[in-house]
Structures are given as C-alpha cells and as structure tokens.
mmCIF file with all atom_site columns, C-alpha atoms in Angstrom:
data_model
loop_
_atom_site.group_PDB
_atom_site.id
_atom_site.type_symbol
_atom_site.label_atom_id
_atom_site.label_alt_id
_atom_site.label_comp_id
_atom_site.label_asym_id
_atom_site.label_entity_id
_atom_site.label_seq_id
_atom_site.pdbx_PDB_ins_code
_atom_site.Cartn_x
_atom_site.Cartn_y
_atom_site.Cartn_z
_atom_site.occupancy
_atom_site.B_iso_or_equiv
_atom_site.pdbx_formal_charge
_atom_site.auth_seq_id
_atom_site.auth_comp_id
_atom_site.auth_asym_id
_atom_site.auth_atom_id
_atom_site.pdbx_PDB_model_num
ATOM 1   C CA . VAL A 1 1   ? -15.778 31.772  3.710   1.00 72.00 ? 1   VAL A CA 1
ATOM 2   C CA . ALA A 1 2   ? -16.319 34.281  6.497   1.00 75.00 ? 2   ALA A CA 1
ATOM 3   C CA . ASP A 1 3   ? -17.933 31.605  8.687   1.00 86.00 ? 3   ASP A CA 1
ATOM 4   C CA . CYS A 1 4   ? -14.956 29.263  8.121   1.00 92.00 ? 4   CYS A CA 1
ATOM 5   C CA . ASN A 1 5   ? -12.562 31.953  9.348   1.00 88.00 ? 5   ASN A CA 1
ATOM 6   C CA . LYS A 1 6   ? -14.149 31.874  12.813  1.00 88.00 ? 6   LYS A CA 1
ATOM 7   C CA . LEU A 1 7   ? -13.114 28.252  13.404  1.00 91.00 ? 7   LEU A CA 1
ATOM 8   C CA . ASN A 1 8   ? -9.886  26.701  14.742  1.00 92.00 ? 8   ASN A CA 1
ATOM 9   C CA . ASP A 1 9   ? -7.222  25.565  12.244  1.00 92.00 ? 9   ASP A CA 1
ATOM 10  C CA . ARG A 1 10  ? -8.418  21.989  11.577  1.00 94.00 ? 10  ARG A CA 1
ATOM 11  C CA . ASP A 1 11  ? -12.117 22.841  11.560  1.00 95.00 ? 11  ASP A CA 1
ATOM 12  C CA . LYS A 1 12  ? -11.372 25.834  9.356   1.00 95.00 ? 12  LYS A CA 1
ATOM 13  C CA . ALA A 1 13  ? -9.487  23.595  6.899   1.00 95.00 ? 13  ALA A CA 1
ATOM 14  C CA . ASN A 1 14  ? -12.368 21.122  6.744   1.00 95.00 ? 14  ASN A CA 1
ATOM 15  C CA . CYS A 1 15  ? -14.847 23.964  6.363   1.00 96.00 ? 15  CYS A CA 1
ATOM 16  C CA . TYR A 1 16  ? -12.907 25.347  3.370   1.00 95.00 ? 16  TYR A CA 1
ATOM 17  C CA . LYS A 1 17  ? -12.729 21.840  1.901   1.00 95.00 ? 17  LYS A CA 1
ATOM 18  C CA . GLU A 1 18  ? -16.498 21.308  2.047   1.00 95.00 ? 18  GLU A CA 1
ATOM 19  C CA . LEU A 1 19  ? -17.121 24.805  0.721   1.00 95.00 ? 19  LEU A CA 1
ATOM 20  C CA . ALA A 1 20  ? -14.786 24.140  -2.216  1.00 95.00 ? 20  ALA A CA 1
ATOM 21  C CA . TYR A 1 21  ? -16.824 21.039  -3.086  1.00 95.00 ? 21  TYR A CA 1
ATOM 22  C CA . ILE A 1 22  ? -20.125 22.891  -2.872  1.00 95.00 ? 22  ILE A CA 1
ATOM 23  C CA . LYS A 1 23  ? -18.912 25.817  -4.973  1.00 95.00 ? 23  LYS A CA 1
ATOM 24  C CA . ARG A 1 24  ? -16.726 23.604  -7.196  1.00 94.00 ? 24  ARG A CA 1
ATOM 25  C CA . ASP A 1 25  ? -14.002 26.195  -6.737  1.00 94.00 ? 25  ASP A CA 1
ATOM 26  C CA . GLN A 1 26  ? -10.360 25.095  -6.400  1.00 92.00 ? 26  GLN A CA 1
ATOM 27  C CA . SER A 1 27  ? -9.263  28.575  -5.302  1.00 93.00 ? 27  SER A CA 1
ATOM 28  C CA . ILE A 1 28  ? -10.872 27.823  -1.921  1.00 95.00 ? 28  ILE A CA 1
ATOM 29  C CA . CYS A 1 29  ? -8.595  24.778  -1.479  1.00 94.00 ? 29  CYS A CA 1
ATOM 30  C CA . LYS A 1 30  ? -5.631  27.153  -1.595  1.00 91.00 ? 30  LYS A CA 1
ATOM 31  C CA . LYS A 1 31  ? -6.806  28.770  1.648   1.00 92.00 ? 31  LYS A CA 1
ATOM 32  C CA . ILE A 1 32  ? -6.255  25.486  3.513   1.00 93.00 ? 32  ILE A CA 1
ATOM 33  C CA . GLN A 1 33  ? -3.057  25.615  5.591   1.00 92.00 ? 33  GLN A CA 1
ATOM 34  C CA . ILE A 1 34  ? -2.948  21.918  6.536   1.00 92.00 ? 34  ILE A CA 1
ATOM 35  C CA . PRO A 1 35  ? -1.256  20.033  3.626   1.00 88.00 ? 35  PRO A CA 1
ATOM 36  C CA . PRO A 1 36  ? -2.989  16.623  4.033   1.00 89.00 ? 36  PRO A CA 1
ATOM 37  C CA . ILE A 1 37  ? -6.414  18.294  4.026   1.00 93.00 ? 37  ILE A CA 1
ATOM 38  C CA . GLN A 1 38  ? -5.449  20.561  1.160   1.00 91.00 ? 38  GLN A CA 1
ATOM 39  C CA . VAL A 1 39  ? -4.391  17.614  -1.036  1.00 87.00 ? 39  VAL A CA 1
ATOM 40  C CA . ILE A 1 40  ? -7.688  15.822  -0.276  1.00 90.00 ? 40  ILE A CA 1
ATOM 41  C CA . CYS A 1 41  ? -9.512  19.018  -1.246  1.00 93.00 ? 41  CYS A CA 1
ATOM 42  C CA . TYR A 1 42  ? -7.719  19.292  -4.593  1.00 91.00 ? 42  TYR A CA 1
ATOM 43  C CA . GLY A 1 43  ? -7.919  15.542  -5.217  1.00 87.00 ? 43  GLY A CA 1
ATOM 44  C CA . ASN A 1 44  ? -11.633 15.219  -4.579  1.00 91.00 ? 44  ASN A CA 1
ATOM 45  C CA . LEU A 1 45  ? -12.370 18.402  -6.487  1.00 92.00 ? 45  LEU A CA 1
ATOM 46  C CA . SER A 1 46  ? -10.436 16.934  -9.418  1.00 88.00 ? 46  SER A CA 1
ATOM 47  C CA . LEU A 1 47  ? -12.805 13.972  -9.272  1.00 86.00 ? 47  LEU A CA 1
ATOM 48  C CA . ILE A 1 48  ? -15.925 16.129  -8.851  1.00 90.00 ? 48  ILE A CA 1
ATOM 49  C CA . LYS A 1 49  ? -14.996 18.291  -11.830 1.00 88.00 ? 49  LYS A CA 1
ATOM 50  C CA . ASN A 1 50  ? -13.309 15.449  -13.724 1.00 82.00 ? 50  ASN A CA 1
ATOM 51  C CA . ASP A 1 51  ? -10.262 17.679  -14.200 1.00 87.00 ? 51  ASP A CA 1
ATOM 52  C CA . ILE A 1 52  ? -6.827  16.261  -13.288 1.00 88.00 ? 52  ILE A CA 1
ATOM 53  C CA . LYS A 1 53  ? -5.242  19.678  -13.929 1.00 90.00 ? 53  LYS A CA 1
ATOM 54  C CA . ILE A 1 54  ? -6.628  20.876  -10.586 1.00 91.00 ? 54  ILE A CA 1
ATOM 55  C CA . CYS A 1 55  ? -3.799  18.919  -8.926  1.00 90.00 ? 55  CYS A CA 1
ATOM 56  C CA . ASP A 1 56  ? -1.375  21.290  -10.681 1.00 89.00 ? 56  ASP A CA 1
ATOM 57  C CA . ASN A 1 57  ? -2.423  24.002  -8.215  1.00 85.00 ? 57  ASN A CA 1
ATOM 58  C CA . ILE A 1 58  ? -0.378  22.259  -5.517  1.00 83.00 ? 58  ILE A CA 1
ATOM 59  C CA . GLU A 1 59  ? 3.129   23.670  -5.243  1.00 80.00 ? 59  GLU A CA 1
ATOM 60  C CA . VAL A 1 60  ? 4.655   21.380  -2.593  1.00 77.00 ? 60  VAL A CA 1
ATOM 61  C CA . TYR A 1 61  ? 6.813   18.571  -4.035  1.00 77.00 ? 61  TYR A CA 1
ATOM 62  C CA . GLY A 1 62  ? 5.309   15.185  -3.258  1.00 82.00 ? 62  GLY A CA 1
ATOM 63  C CA . ILE A 1 63  ? 1.923   16.586  -2.283  1.00 83.00 ? 63  ILE A CA 1
ATOM 64  C CA . LYS A 1 64  ? 1.075   17.210  -5.933  1.00 87.00 ? 64  LYS A CA 1
ATOM 65  C CA . ASP A 1 65  ? 2.013   13.594  -6.666  1.00 91.00 ? 65  ASP A CA 1
ATOM 66  C CA . GLN A 1 66  ? -0.243  12.483  -3.832  1.00 87.00 ? 66  GLN A CA 1
ATOM 67  C CA . CYS A 1 67  ? -3.113  14.331  -5.490  1.00 87.00 ? 67  CYS A CA 1
ATOM 68  C CA . TYR A 1 68  ? -2.440  12.612  -8.820  1.00 91.00 ? 68  TYR A CA 1
ATOM 69  C CA . THR A 1 69  ? -2.344  9.283   -7.010  1.00 91.00 ? 69  THR A CA 1
ATOM 70  C CA . ILE A 1 70  ? -5.693  9.831   -5.266  1.00 87.00 ? 70  ILE A CA 1
ATOM 71  C CA . VAL A 1 71  ? -7.353  10.728  -8.564  1.00 89.00 ? 71  VAL A CA 1
ATOM 72  C CA . ALA A 1 72  ? -5.685  7.936   -10.554 1.00 93.00 ? 72  ALA A CA 1
ATOM 73  C CA . ILE A 1 73  ? -6.728  5.222   -8.080  1.00 92.00 ? 73  ILE A CA 1
ATOM 74  C CA . ALA A 1 74  ? -10.257 6.586   -7.756  1.00 88.00 ? 74  ALA A CA 1
ATOM 75  C CA . LYS A 1 75  ? -10.657 6.674   -11.541 1.00 90.00 ? 75  LYS A CA 1
ATOM 76  C CA . GLN A 1 76  ? -8.573  3.513   -12.034 1.00 93.00 ? 76  GLN A CA 1
ATOM 77  C CA . GLU A 1 77  ? -6.621  5.228   -14.796 1.00 94.00 ? 77  GLU A CA 1
ATOM 78  C CA . ALA A 1 78  ? -2.961  4.158   -14.832 1.00 95.00 ? 78  ALA A CA 1
ATOM 79  C CA . SER A 1 79  ? -2.075  6.806   -17.429 1.00 94.00 ? 79  SER A CA 1
ATOM 80  C CA . ILE A 1 80  ? -2.468  9.495   -14.724 1.00 94.00 ? 80  ILE A CA 1
ATOM 81  C CA . CYS A 1 81  ? 0.380   7.891   -12.740 1.00 95.00 ? 81  CYS A CA 1
ATOM 82  C CA . LYS A 1 82  ? 2.818   9.163   -15.373 1.00 93.00 ? 82  LYS A CA 1
ATOM 83  C CA . ASN A 1 83  ? 2.295   12.671  -13.977 1.00 92.00 ? 83  ASN A CA 1
ATOM 84  C CA . THR A 1 84  ? 3.993   11.700  -10.705 1.00 93.00 ? 84  THR A CA 1
ATOM 85  C CA . GLU A 1 85  ? 7.669   12.568  -10.190 1.00 90.00 ? 85  GLU A CA 1
ATOM 86  C CA . ASP A 1 86  ? 8.307   11.099  -6.728  1.00 90.00 ? 86  ASP A CA 1
ATOM 87  C CA . PRO A 1 87  ? 9.160   7.351   -7.059  1.00 90.00 ? 87  PRO A CA 1
ATOM 88  C CA . HIS A 1 88  ? 7.219   6.575   -3.872  1.00 91.00 ? 88  HIS A CA 1
ATOM 89  C CA . TYR A 1 89  ? 3.949   8.007   -5.181  1.00 92.00 ? 89  TYR A CA 1
ATOM 90  C CA . ASN A 1 90  ? 4.579   6.608   -8.643  1.00 92.00 ? 90  ASN A CA 1
ATOM 91  C CA . ASN A 1 91  ? 4.731   3.178   -7.009  1.00 93.00 ? 91  ASN A CA 1
ATOM 92  C CA . GLU A 1 92  ? 1.693   3.799   -4.793  1.00 94.00 ? 92  GLU A CA 1
ATOM 93  C CA . CYS A 1 93  ? -0.245  4.989   -7.830  1.00 95.00 ? 93  CYS A CA 1
ATOM 94  C CA . TYR A 1 94  ? 0.402   1.946   -10.018 1.00 96.00 ? 94  TYR A CA 1
ATOM 95  C CA . LYS A 1 95  ? 0.123   -0.465  -7.078  1.00 95.00 ? 95  LYS A CA 1
ATOM 96  C CA . GLY A 1 96  ? -3.245  0.938   -6.000  1.00 95.00 ? 96  GLY A CA 1
ATOM 97  C CA . ILE A 1 97  ? -4.669  0.653   -9.493  1.00 97.00 ? 97  ILE A CA 1
ATOM 98  C CA . ALA A 1 98  ? -3.242  -2.846  -10.041 1.00 97.00 ? 98  ALA A CA 1
ATOM 99  C CA . ILE A 1 99  ? -5.005  -4.060  -6.901  1.00 96.00 ? 99  ILE A CA 1
ATOM 100 C CA . ALA A 1 100 ? -8.227  -2.156  -7.592  1.00 95.00 ? 100 ALA A CA 1
ATOM 101 C CA . LYS A 1 101 ? -8.463  -3.496  -11.165 1.00 96.00 ? 101 LYS A CA 1
ATOM 102 C CA . ASN A 1 102 ? -7.064  -6.924  -10.271 1.00 95.00 ? 102 ASN A CA 1
ATOM 103 C CA . ASP A 1 103 ? -4.543  -6.460  -13.082 1.00 96.00 ? 103 ASP A CA 1
ATOM 104 C CA . LEU A 1 104 ? -0.981  -7.521  -12.234 1.00 96.00 ? 104 LEU A CA 1
ATOM 105 C CA . ARG A 1 105 ? 0.341   -6.154  -15.533 1.00 96.00 ? 105 ARG A CA 1
ATOM 106 C CA . ILE A 1 106 ? -0.013  -2.623  -14.172 1.00 97.00 ? 106 ILE A CA 1
ATOM 107 C CA . CYS A 1 107 ? 2.852   -3.328  -11.742 1.00 96.00 ? 107 CYS A CA 1
ATOM 108 C CA . ASP A 1 108 ? 5.081   -3.715  -14.820 1.00 95.00 ? 108 ASP A CA 1
ATOM 109 C CA . GLU A 1 109 ? 4.639   0.001   -15.517 1.00 93.00 ? 109 GLU A CA 1
ATOM 110 C CA . ILE A 1 110 ? 6.869   0.782   -12.507 1.00 93.00 ? 110 ILE A CA 1
ATOM 111 C CA . SER A 1 111 ? 10.431  1.492   -13.664 1.00 88.00 ? 111 SER A CA 1
ATOM 112 C CA . SER A 1 112 ? 12.217  0.847   -10.348 1.00 91.00 ? 112 SER A CA 1
ATOM 113 C CA . GLU A 1 113 ? 12.848  -2.873  -9.746  1.00 93.00 ? 113 GLU A CA 1
ATOM 114 C CA . ALA A 1 114 ? 12.640  -2.380  -5.978  1.00 93.00 ? 114 ALA A CA 1
ATOM 115 C CA . TYR A 1 115 ? 9.258   -0.664  -6.165  1.00 94.00 ? 115 TYR A CA 1
ATOM 116 C CA . LYS A 1 116 ? 8.058   -3.163  -8.766  1.00 96.00 ? 116 LYS A CA 1
ATOM 117 C CA . ASP A 1 117 ? 8.907   -5.990  -6.350  1.00 96.00 ? 117 ASP A CA 1
ATOM 118 C CA . GLY A 1 118 ? 6.918   -4.157  -3.680  1.00 95.00 ? 118 GLY A CA 1
ATOM 119 C CA . CYS A 1 119 ? 3.946   -3.899  -6.032  1.00 96.00 ? 119 CYS A CA 1
ATOM 120 C CA . TYR A 1 120 ? 4.038   -7.643  -6.699  1.00 97.00 ? 120 TYR A CA 1
ATOM 121 C CA . ARG A 1 121 ? 4.259   -8.375  -2.974  1.00 96.00 ? 121 ARG A CA 1
ATOM 122 C CA . GLU A 1 122 ? 1.321   -6.121  -2.033  1.00 96.00 ? 122 GLU A CA 1
ATOM 123 C CA . PHE A 1 123 ? -0.745  -7.445  -4.941  1.00 96.00 ? 123 PHE A CA 1
ATOM 124 C CA . SER A 1 124 ? -0.038  -10.996 -3.806  1.00 96.00 ? 124 SER A CA 1
ATOM 125 C CA . LYS A 1 125 ? -1.009  -10.147 -0.232  1.00 94.00 ? 125 LYS A CA 1
ATOM 126 C CA . ALA A 1 126 ? -4.210  -8.347  -1.267  1.00 95.00 ? 126 ALA A CA 1
ATOM 127 C CA . LYS A 1 127 ? -5.310  -11.174 -3.564  1.00 94.00 ? 127 LYS A CA 1
ATOM 128 C CA . SER A 1 128 ? -3.912  -14.045 -1.442  1.00 94.00 ? 128 SER A CA 1
ATOM 129 C CA . ASN A 1 129 ? -2.163  -15.317 -4.556  1.00 95.00 ? 129 ASN A CA 1
ATOM 130 C CA . GLN A 1 130 ? 1.250   -16.866 -3.883  1.00 95.00 ? 130 GLN A CA 1
ATOM 131 C CA . SER A 1 131 ? 2.009   -17.446 -7.577  1.00 96.00 ? 131 SER A CA 1
ATOM 132 C CA . VAL A 1 132 ? 2.593   -13.699 -7.942  1.00 97.00 ? 132 VAL A CA 1
ATOM 133 C CA . CYS A 1 133 ? 5.587   -13.976 -5.583  1.00 97.00 ? 133 CYS A CA 1
ATOM 134 C CA . GLU A 1 134 ? 7.572   -15.646 -8.373  1.00 96.00 ? 134 GLU A CA 1
ATOM 135 C CA . ASN A 1 135 ? 7.672   -12.329 -10.257 1.00 96.00 ? 135 ASN A CA 1
ATOM 136 C CA . ILE A 1 136 ? 9.776   -10.799 -7.483  1.00 97.00 ? 136 ILE A CA 1
ATOM 137 C CA . LYS A 1 137 ? 13.495  -10.405 -8.205  1.00 96.00 ? 137 LYS A CA 1
ATOM 138 C CA . LYS A 1 138 ? 14.930  -9.621  -4.759  1.00 96.00 ? 138 LYS A CA 1
ATOM 139 C CA . GLN A 1 139 ? 15.121  -12.731 -2.587  1.00 95.00 ? 139 GLN A CA 1
ATOM 140 C CA . GLU A 1 140 ? 14.360  -10.912 0.652   1.00 95.00 ? 140 GLU A CA 1
ATOM 141 C CA . VAL A 1 141 ? 11.122  -9.481  -0.745  1.00 96.00 ? 141 VAL A CA 1
ATOM 142 C CA . LYS A 1 142 ? 10.207  -12.827 -2.287  1.00 97.00 ? 142 LYS A CA 1
ATOM 143 C CA . CYS A 1 143 ? 10.698  -14.453 1.133   1.00 95.00 ? 143 CYS A CA 1
ATOM 144 C CA . ASP A 1 144 ? 8.428   -11.879 2.704   1.00 96.00 ? 144 ASP A CA 1
ATOM 145 C CA . CYS A 1 145 ? 5.832   -12.443 -0.017  1.00 97.00 ? 145 CYS A CA 1
ATOM 146 C CA . TYR A 1 146 ? 5.593   -16.206 0.496   1.00 96.00 ? 146 TYR A CA 1
ATOM 147 C CA . SER A 1 147 ? 5.715   -15.881 4.297   1.00 94.00 ? 147 SER A CA 1
ATOM 148 C CA . ASN A 1 148 ? 2.849   -13.373 4.323   1.00 94.00 ? 148 ASN A CA 1
ATOM 149 C CA . ILE A 1 149 ? 0.625   -15.609 2.193   1.00 96.00 ? 149 ILE A CA 1
ATOM 150 C CA . ALA A 1 150 ? 1.502   -18.758 4.141   1.00 94.00 ? 150 ALA A CA 1
ATOM 151 C CA . MET A 1 151 ? 0.716   -16.994 7.420   1.00 91.00 ? 151 MET A CA 1
ATOM 152 C CA . LYS A 1 152 ? -2.514  -15.481 6.055   1.00 93.00 ? 152 LYS A CA 1
ATOM 153 C CA . LYS A 1 153 ? -3.728  -18.819 4.689   1.00 93.00 ? 153 LYS A CA 1
ATOM 154 C CA . LYS A 1 154 ? -2.273  -20.800 7.627   1.00 90.00 ? 154 LYS A CA 1
ATOM 155 C CA . ASP A 1 155 ? -0.802  -23.135 5.040   1.00 92.00 ? 155 ASP A CA 1
ATOM 156 C CA . ILE A 1 156 ? 2.784   -24.336 5.558   1.00 89.00 ? 156 ILE A CA 1
ATOM 157 C CA . SER A 1 157 ? 2.837   -26.059 2.146   1.00 91.00 ? 157 SER A CA 1
ATOM 158 C CA . ILE A 1 158 ? 3.252   -22.613 0.559   1.00 94.00 ? 158 ILE A CA 1
ATOM 159 C CA . CYS A 1 159 ? 6.647   -22.301 2.272   1.00 92.00 ? 159 CYS A CA 1
ATOM 160 C CA . ILE A 1 160 ? 8.094   -25.012 0.005   1.00 91.00 ? 160 ILE A CA 1
ATOM 161 C CA . ASN A 1 161 ? 8.035   -22.469 -2.841  1.00 94.00 ? 161 ASN A CA 1
ATOM 162 C CA . ALA A 1 162 ? 9.911   -19.825 -0.847  1.00 94.00 ? 162 ALA A CA 1
ATOM 163 C CA . PRO A 1 163 ? 13.667  -19.368 -1.371  1.00 94.00 ? 163 PRO A CA 1
ATOM 164 C CA . GLN A 1 164 ? 15.658  -21.975 0.551   1.00 90.00 ? 164 GLN A CA 1
ATOM 165 C CA . GLU A 1 165 ? 17.249  -19.472 2.910   1.00 90.00 ? 165 GLU A CA 1
ATOM 166 C CA . CYS A 1 166 ? 13.932  -18.313 4.333   1.00 90.00 ? 166 CYS A CA 1
ATOM 167 C CA . GLN A 1 167 ? 11.819  -21.455 4.372   1.00 91.00 ? 167 GLN A CA 1
ATOM 168 C CA . ASP A 1 168 ? 12.412  -21.962 8.096   1.00 87.00 ? 168 ASP A CA 1
ATOM 169 C CA . PHE A 1 169 ? 11.184  -18.435 8.805   1.00 87.00 ? 169 PHE A CA 1
ATOM 170 C CA . CYS A 1 170 ? 8.123   -19.063 6.642   1.00 90.00 ? 170 CYS A CA 1
ATOM 171 C CA . TYR A 1 171 ? 7.319   -22.326 8.454   1.00 86.00 ? 171 TYR A CA 1
ATOM 172 C CA . SER A 1 172 ? 7.630   -20.647 11.858  1.00 84.00 ? 172 SER A CA 1
ATOM 173 C CA . LEU A 1 173 ? 5.122   -17.952 10.871  1.00 85.00 ? 173 LEU A CA 1
ATOM 174 C CA . ALA A 1 174 ? 2.613   -20.287 9.223   1.00 85.00 ? 174 ALA A CA 1
ATOM 175 C CA . ALA A 1 175 ? 2.799   -23.225 11.637  1.00 84.00 ? 175 ALA A CA 1
ATOM 176 C CA . GLN A 1 176 ? -0.423  -23.897 13.512  1.00 84.00 ? 176 GLN A CA 1
ATOM 177 C CA . ASP A 1 177 ? 0.724   -26.891 15.544  1.00 84.00 ? 177 ASP A CA 1
ATOM 178 C CA . ILE A 1 178 ? 3.824   -28.719 16.820  1.00 85.00 ? 178 ILE A CA 1
ATOM 179 C CA . PRO A 1 179 ? 4.092   -31.166 13.876  1.00 85.00 ? 179 PRO A CA 1
ATOM 180 C CA . ALA A 1 180 ? 4.315   -28.212 11.492  1.00 83.00 ? 180 ALA A CA 1
ATOM 181 C CA . CYS A 1 181 ? 7.351   -26.918 13.401  1.00 84.00 ? 181 CYS A CA 1
ATOM 182 C CA . GLU A 1 182 ? 9.129   -30.194 12.655  1.00 84.00 ? 182 GLU A CA 1
ATOM 183 C CA . ASN A 1 183 ? 9.584   -29.060 9.038   1.00 83.00 ? 183 ASN A CA 1
ATOM 184 C CA . ILE A 1 184 ? 12.101  -26.485 10.252  1.00 84.00 ? 184 ILE A CA 1
ATOM 185 C CA . LYS A 1 185 ? 15.779  -27.433 9.820   1.00 86.00 ? 185 LYS A CA 1
ATOM 186 C CA . SER A 1 186 ? 17.391  -24.781 12.010  1.00 85.00 ? 186 SER A CA 1
ATOM 187 C CA . GLN A 1 187 ? 17.202  -25.656 15.695  1.00 87.00 ? 187 GLN A CA 1
ATOM 188 C CA . TYR A 1 188 ? 17.046  -21.984 16.634  1.00 82.00 ? 188 TYR A CA 1
ATOM 189 C CA . ALA A 1 189 ? 14.132  -21.335 14.254  1.00 81.00 ? 189 ALA A CA 1
ATOM 190 C CA . LYS A 1 190 ? 12.406  -24.533 15.388  1.00 84.00 ? 190 LYS A CA 1
ATOM 191 C CA . GLU A 1 191 ? 12.516  -23.385 19.009  1.00 84.00 ? 191 GLU A CA 1
ATOM 192 C CA . GLY A 1 192 ? 11.094  -20.045 17.907  1.00 82.00 ? 192 GLY A CA 1
ATOM 193 C CA . CYS A 1 193 ? 8.265   -21.908 16.210  1.00 84.00 ? 193 CYS A CA 1
ATOM 194 C CA . TYR A 1 194 ? 7.509   -23.855 19.401  1.00 84.00 ? 194 TYR A CA 1
ATOM 195 C CA . GLU A 1 195 ? 7.448   -20.564 21.288  1.00 85.00 ? 195 GLU A CA 1
ATOM 196 C CA . ILE A 1 196 ? 4.934   -19.056 18.856  1.00 81.00 ? 196 ILE A CA 1
ATOM 197 C CA . ILE A 1 197 ? 2.675   -22.116 19.173  1.00 83.00 ? 197 ILE A CA 1
ATOM 198 C CA . ALA A 1 198 ? 2.988   -22.032 22.963  1.00 84.00 ? 198 ALA A CA 1
ATOM 199 C CA . ILE A 1 199 ? 2.005   -18.356 23.113  1.00 82.00 ? 199 ILE A CA 1
ATOM 200 C CA . ARG A 1 200 ? -0.849  -18.881 20.664  1.00 78.00 ? 200 ARG A CA 1
ATOM 201 C CA . ASN A 1 201 ? -2.206  -21.803 22.711  1.00 72.00 ? 201 ASN A CA 1
ATOM 202 C CA . GLU A 1 202 ? -1.270  -20.311 26.089  1.00 76.00 ? 202 GLU A CA 1
ATOM 203 C CA . ASP A 1 203 ? 0.520   -23.565 26.894  1.00 70.00 ? 203 ASP A CA 1
ATOM 204 C CA . ALA A 1 204 ? 3.958   -23.228 28.526  1.00 71.00 ? 204 ALA A CA 1
ATOM 205 C CA . ALA A 1 205 ? 4.400   -27.018 28.446  1.00 66.00 ? 205 ALA A CA 1
ATOM 206 C CA . ILE A 1 206 ? 5.096   -26.801 24.696  1.00 64.00 ? 206 ILE A CA 1
ATOM 207 C CA . CYS A 1 207 ? 8.341   -24.969 25.396  1.00 64.00 ? 207 CYS A CA 1
#
C-alpha cells in the first residue's frame, strides 16, 4: 500500500486495484478515489472470491448497480440483476446476459416496456436476427431494429417487414445500388438514397 501512495491518482488507483486482487481484500478497493476503477475493483474481486456481497461495499447510487451488472454478466446469472435499483443498469444487466447466453427470454425479465424494447433491439442486432424485432412494441424502436439488420446484412428484403412508416428509411440505409433505391416511395427519401449510393461509390453522376 505504501508503494501505491507514491503514484499519481490514476496509477495509484490501478495499483490499489491490483493489490486488492492479490490480497483478495475488498478493503483496499475502498482506498480508490476514481469511481470507475473502484467499481471494477469491487466487481472483479466479487468474481475472484465468488461473493456478490462485495458489491454492497459501494455507497454511490448507480455505481453499486454497475458492480452487480459486471458480476451478473460475467457469471451469466440473471438472478443477480434483481439486486439492481437503477432501471438503466437493470436493463444493461438482463440485456448483457440475454446476449451472452443467446437466450431472448431473459429480456422478458425487464419490467419497463421501453427498456425491454431496447433489449430486443440490441439482441437482434448482436445476433443478426430480424425476427426478434417483432417482439418490440414501440414502432420507432421496431423501425430502428429492422433498419439496423437490413443495413448490417445489406439486404433490402428485410425492410418489407418494417412498419410502413419507416420502410423508405430502411431501404435508403440498406440499398447497395440504384435499383434498390427504386423501392422507395417518398421522392425526398429516394433522393437521399441516391446520395448515399453516390457517396459510397464516389460517383457524382448518380446524383
């Protein structure tokens, strides 16, 4: 500990963190004055000692939830997510485990519809699975879900499944050539599609 005290703030924090791991002593994590490093210290020590209660040492609201989230995702144990109080970290916790375990049902554990929609969207994006988008309630998020997959796969046929009001936007993102832009009904969106293709191909003549 004495050697750590001679270092600057960030190096000192990292020194305490490594020392805590070596000594398996959570009291050393408390000496860390930089919150992100402190939560990593408690989180990893929880994993090293297989003791989730170590996260309880954190007093700052939100940071404790971040610790629970780190441990839950690393251990792939959704039951740990119930310890979180902040809706953001509760969502991040379940979402991270759902993706890690490839288990969409874990998203259903999220109580907030908005966060649940976000979990479905991120799961869909991570797994490149557009069928998951149908689980999403909010149209705007569903649009984003289909558009992301269509763009990632470079497949405009996926856009047919998107809500009507955002199909043009989906086509413009996923289009790889001029004929694909012709699927777009809105003239404004169609011109935007041509512009994207022109930029992508470095061909001003397309405009």
